[in-house]
mmCIF file of C-alpha atoms in Angstrom:
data_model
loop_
_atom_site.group_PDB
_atom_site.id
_atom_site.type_symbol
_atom_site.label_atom_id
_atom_site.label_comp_id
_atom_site.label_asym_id
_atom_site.label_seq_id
_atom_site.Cartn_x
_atom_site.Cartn_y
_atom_site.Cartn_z
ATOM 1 C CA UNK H 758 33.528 -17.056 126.072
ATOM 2 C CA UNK H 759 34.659 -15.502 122.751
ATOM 3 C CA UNK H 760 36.581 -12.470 122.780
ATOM 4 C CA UNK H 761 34.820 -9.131 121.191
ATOM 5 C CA UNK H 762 36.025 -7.911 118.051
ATOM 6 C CA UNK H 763 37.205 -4.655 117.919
ATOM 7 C CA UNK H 764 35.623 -2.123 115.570
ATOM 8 C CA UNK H 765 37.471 -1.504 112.134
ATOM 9 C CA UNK H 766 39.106 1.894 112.226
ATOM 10 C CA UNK H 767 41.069 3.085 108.540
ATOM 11 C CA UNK H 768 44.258 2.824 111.342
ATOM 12 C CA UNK H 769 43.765 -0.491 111.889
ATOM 13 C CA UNK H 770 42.933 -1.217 108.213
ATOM 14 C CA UNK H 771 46.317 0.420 107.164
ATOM 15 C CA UNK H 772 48.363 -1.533 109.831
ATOM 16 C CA UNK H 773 46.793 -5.237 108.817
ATOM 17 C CA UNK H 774 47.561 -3.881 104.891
ATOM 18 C CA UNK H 775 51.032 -2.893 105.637
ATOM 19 C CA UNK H 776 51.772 -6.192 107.858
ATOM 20 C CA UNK H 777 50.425 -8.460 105.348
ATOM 21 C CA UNK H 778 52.562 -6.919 102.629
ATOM 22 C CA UNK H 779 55.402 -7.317 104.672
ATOM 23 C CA UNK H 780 54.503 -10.958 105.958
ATOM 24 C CA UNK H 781 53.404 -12.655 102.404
ATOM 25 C CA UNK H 782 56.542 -10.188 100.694
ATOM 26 C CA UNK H 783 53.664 -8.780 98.691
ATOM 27 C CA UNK H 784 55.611 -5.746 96.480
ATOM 28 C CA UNK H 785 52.068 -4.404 96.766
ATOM 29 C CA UNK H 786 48.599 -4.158 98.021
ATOM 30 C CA UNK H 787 45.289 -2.575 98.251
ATOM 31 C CA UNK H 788 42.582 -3.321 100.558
ATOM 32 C CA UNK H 789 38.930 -2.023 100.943
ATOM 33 C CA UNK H 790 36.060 -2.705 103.682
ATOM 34 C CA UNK H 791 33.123 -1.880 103.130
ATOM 35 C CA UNK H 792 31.091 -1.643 106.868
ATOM 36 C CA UNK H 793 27.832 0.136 108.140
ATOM 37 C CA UNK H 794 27.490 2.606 104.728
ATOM 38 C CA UNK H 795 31.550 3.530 104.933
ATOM 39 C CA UNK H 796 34.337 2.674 102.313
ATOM 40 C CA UNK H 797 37.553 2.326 103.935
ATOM 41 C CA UNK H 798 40.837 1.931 101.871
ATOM 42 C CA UNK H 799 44.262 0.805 102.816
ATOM 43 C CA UNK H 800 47.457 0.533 100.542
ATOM 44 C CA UNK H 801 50.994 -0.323 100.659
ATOM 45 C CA UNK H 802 54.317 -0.615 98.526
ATOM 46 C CA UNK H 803 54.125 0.058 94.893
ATOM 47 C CA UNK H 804 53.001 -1.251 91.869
ATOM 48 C CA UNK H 805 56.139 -2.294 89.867
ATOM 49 C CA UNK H 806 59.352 -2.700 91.427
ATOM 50 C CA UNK H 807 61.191 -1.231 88.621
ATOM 51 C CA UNK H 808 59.398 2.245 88.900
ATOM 52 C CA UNK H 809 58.776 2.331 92.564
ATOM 53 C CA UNK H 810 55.088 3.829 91.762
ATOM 54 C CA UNK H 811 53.362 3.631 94.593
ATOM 55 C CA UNK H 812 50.258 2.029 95.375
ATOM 56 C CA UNK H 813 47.160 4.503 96.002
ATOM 57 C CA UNK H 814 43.698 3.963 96.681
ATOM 58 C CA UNK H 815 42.988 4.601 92.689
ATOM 59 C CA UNK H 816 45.472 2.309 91.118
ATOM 60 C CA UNK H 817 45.154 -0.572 88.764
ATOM 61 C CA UNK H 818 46.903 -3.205 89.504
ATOM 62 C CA UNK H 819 46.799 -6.228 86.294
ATOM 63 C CA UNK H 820 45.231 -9.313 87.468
ATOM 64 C CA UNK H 821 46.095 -11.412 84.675
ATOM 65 C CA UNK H 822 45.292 -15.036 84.729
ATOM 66 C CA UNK H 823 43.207 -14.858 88.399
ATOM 67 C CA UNK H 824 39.993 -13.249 85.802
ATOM 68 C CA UNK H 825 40.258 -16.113 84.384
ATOM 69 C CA UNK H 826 38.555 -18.353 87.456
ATOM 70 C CA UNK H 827 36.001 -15.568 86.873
ATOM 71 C CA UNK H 828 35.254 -16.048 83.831
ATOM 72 C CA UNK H 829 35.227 -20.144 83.707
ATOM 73 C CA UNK H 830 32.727 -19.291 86.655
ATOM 74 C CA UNK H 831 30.557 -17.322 84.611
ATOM 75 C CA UNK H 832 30.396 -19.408 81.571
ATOM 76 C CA UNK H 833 29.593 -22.502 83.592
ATOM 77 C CA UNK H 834 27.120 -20.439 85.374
ATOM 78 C CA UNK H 835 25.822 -19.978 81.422
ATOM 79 C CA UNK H 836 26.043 -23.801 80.420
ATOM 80 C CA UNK H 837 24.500 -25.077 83.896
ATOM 81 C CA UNK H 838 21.456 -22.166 83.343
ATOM 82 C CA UNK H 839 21.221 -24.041 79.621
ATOM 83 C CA UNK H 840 21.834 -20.497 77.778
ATOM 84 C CA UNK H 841 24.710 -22.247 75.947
ATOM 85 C CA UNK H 842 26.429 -25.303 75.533
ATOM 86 C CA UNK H 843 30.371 -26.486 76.238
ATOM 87 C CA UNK H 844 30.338 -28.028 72.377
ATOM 88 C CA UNK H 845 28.963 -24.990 70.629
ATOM 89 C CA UNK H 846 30.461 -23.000 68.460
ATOM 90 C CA UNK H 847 32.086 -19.655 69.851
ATOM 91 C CA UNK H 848 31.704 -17.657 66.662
ATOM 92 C CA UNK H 849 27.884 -19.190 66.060
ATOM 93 C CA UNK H 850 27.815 -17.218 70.059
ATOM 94 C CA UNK H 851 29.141 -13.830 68.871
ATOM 95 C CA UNK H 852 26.869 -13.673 65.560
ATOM 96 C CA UNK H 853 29.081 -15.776 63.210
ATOM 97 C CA UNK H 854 32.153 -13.390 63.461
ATOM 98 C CA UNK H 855 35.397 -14.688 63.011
ATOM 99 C CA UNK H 856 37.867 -15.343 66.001
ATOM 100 C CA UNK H 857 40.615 -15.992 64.108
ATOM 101 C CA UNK H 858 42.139 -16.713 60.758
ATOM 102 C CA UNK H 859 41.551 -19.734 58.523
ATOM 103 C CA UNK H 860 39.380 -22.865 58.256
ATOM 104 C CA UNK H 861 38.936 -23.523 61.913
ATOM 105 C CA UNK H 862 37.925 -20.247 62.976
ATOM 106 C CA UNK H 863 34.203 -21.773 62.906
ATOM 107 C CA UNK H 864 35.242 -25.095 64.835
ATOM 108 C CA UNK H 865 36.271 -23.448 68.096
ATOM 109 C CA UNK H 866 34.349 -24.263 70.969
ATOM 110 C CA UNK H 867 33.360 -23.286 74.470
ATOM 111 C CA UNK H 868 35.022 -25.846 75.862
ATOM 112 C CA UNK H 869 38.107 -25.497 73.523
ATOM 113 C CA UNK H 870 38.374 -22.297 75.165
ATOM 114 C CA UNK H 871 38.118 -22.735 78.318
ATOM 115 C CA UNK H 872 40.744 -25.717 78.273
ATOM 116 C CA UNK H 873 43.227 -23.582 76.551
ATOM 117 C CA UNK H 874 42.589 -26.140 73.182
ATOM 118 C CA UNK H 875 41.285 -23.628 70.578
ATOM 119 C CA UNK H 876 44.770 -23.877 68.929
ATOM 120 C CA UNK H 877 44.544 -20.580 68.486
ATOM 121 C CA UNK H 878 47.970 -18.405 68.874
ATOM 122 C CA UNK H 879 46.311 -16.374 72.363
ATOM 123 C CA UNK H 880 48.716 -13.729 72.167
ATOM 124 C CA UNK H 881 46.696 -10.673 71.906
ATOM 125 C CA UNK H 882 47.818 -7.460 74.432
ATOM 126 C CA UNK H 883 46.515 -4.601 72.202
ATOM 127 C CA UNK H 884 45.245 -2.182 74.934
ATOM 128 C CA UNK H 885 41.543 -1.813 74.368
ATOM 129 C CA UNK H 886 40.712 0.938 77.133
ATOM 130 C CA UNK H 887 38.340 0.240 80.423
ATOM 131 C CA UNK H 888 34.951 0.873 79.290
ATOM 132 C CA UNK H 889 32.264 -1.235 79.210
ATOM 133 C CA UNK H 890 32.859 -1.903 75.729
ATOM 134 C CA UNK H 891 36.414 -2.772 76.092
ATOM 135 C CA UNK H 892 36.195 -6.769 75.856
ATOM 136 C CA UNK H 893 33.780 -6.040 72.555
ATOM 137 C CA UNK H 894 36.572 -4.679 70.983
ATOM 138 C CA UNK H 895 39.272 -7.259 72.048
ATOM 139 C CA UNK H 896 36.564 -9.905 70.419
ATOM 140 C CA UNK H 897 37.134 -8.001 67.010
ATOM 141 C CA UNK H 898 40.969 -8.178 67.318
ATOM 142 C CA UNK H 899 40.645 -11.771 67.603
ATOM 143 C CA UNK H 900 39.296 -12.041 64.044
ATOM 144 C CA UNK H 901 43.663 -11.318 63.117
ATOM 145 C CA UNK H 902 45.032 -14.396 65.127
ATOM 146 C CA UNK H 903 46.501 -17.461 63.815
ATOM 147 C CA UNK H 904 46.010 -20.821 64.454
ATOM 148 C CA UNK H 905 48.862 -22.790 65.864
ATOM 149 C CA UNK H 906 46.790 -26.526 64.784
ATOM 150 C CA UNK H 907 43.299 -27.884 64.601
ATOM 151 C CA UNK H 908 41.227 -26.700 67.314
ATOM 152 C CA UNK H 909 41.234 -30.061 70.438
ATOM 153 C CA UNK H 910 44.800 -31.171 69.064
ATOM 154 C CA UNK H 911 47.300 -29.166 71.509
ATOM 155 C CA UNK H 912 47.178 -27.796 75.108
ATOM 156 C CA UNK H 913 47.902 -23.979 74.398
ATOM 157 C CA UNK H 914 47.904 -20.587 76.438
ATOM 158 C CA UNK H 915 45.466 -18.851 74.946
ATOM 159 C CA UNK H 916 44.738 -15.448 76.739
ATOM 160 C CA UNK H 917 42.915 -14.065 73.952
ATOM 161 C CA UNK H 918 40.286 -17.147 74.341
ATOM 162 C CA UNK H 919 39.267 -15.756 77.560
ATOM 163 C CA UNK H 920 38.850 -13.060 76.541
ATOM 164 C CA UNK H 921 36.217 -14.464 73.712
ATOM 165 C CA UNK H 922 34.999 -16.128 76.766
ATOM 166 C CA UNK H 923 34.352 -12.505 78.489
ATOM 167 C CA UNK H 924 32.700 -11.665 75.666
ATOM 168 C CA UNK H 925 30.715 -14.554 75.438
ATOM 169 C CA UNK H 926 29.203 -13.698 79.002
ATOM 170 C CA UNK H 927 28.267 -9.972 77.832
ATOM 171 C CA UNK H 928 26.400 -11.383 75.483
ATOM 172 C CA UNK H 929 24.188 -14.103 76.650
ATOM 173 C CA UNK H 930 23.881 -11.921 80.014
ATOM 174 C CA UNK H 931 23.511 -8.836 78.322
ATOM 175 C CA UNK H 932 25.524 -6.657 80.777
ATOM 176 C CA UNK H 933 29.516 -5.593 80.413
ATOM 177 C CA UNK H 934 31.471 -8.567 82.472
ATOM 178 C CA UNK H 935 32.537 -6.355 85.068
ATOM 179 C CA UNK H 936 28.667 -6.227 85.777
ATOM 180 C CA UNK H 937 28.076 -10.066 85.054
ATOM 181 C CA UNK H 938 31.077 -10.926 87.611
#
């Protein structure tokens, strides 16, 4: 006979938070349950070891490269839906803007993105703010970079591609990405 499970009080919430910092050496975590019509929120540790700022209910943590599973979600979710296409071109996508310097600005492609093959020098941290138009403005930026090589030559990093890629689901879905995702 299976055992009952007990009802989720914020106590129990903050002792499961605080044991699975501890157990997976996590410097620090947030956690939030949403049951029956009730928010509850549970932190622990802090947000950079160097500053020892600790973690509250409010904070942003960076997720870095996890978005980017996200994202290659969404624009699959875009190709299988037929709203675009792996081969097309990313700046035909965004209206023909730029996405980077040079001759093979216009040969970048979905899929050149999303395999980190743009050749495109993806090193692009300029902080943009949090609203909705946010990744809109990162797009713009992107008009600056440099190519490294021909877009398909070389496996490359490219942050800044995903974020072309973010911007790519705004506009084919029509909502910010935060929405989309």
């Amino acid at each position: 006979m299976p055992t009952a499970i007990s009802p989720l009080t914020q106590a129990s919430l903050a002792e499961a938070v605080a044991n699975a910092a501890r157990q997976y050496y996590c410097p620090g975590l947030s956690a939030a349950v949403y049951v029956n019509g009730e928010t509850m929120c549970a932190t622990a540790g802090v947000l950079n070891l160097a500053t020892q700022e600790p973690v509250t209910p409010h904070a942003l943590f960076q997720i870095g490269s996890v978005s980017k599973l996200v994202t290659a979600a969404l624009v699959m979710q875009l190709v299988e839906a037929g709203k675009i296409g792996l081969d097309q071109s990313v700046s035909a996508l965004l209206g023909g803007a730029p996405i980077g310097k040079g001759e093979f600005s216009a040969r970048v492609t979905v899929r050149h993105l999303l395999t980190h093959m743009s050749g495109q020098d993806g090193d692009l941290f300029e902080d943009t703010g949090r609203d909705d138009d946010c990744i809109a403005r990162n797009a713009v930026l992107c008009r600056d970079l440099d190519f490294l090589c021909a877009p398909g030559l070389h496996y490359n990093y490219c942050n800044a591609g995903y974020c072309l890629l973010g911007r790519i689901v705004e506009t084919q879905t029509g909502v910010c990405f935060e929405e989309a995702a």
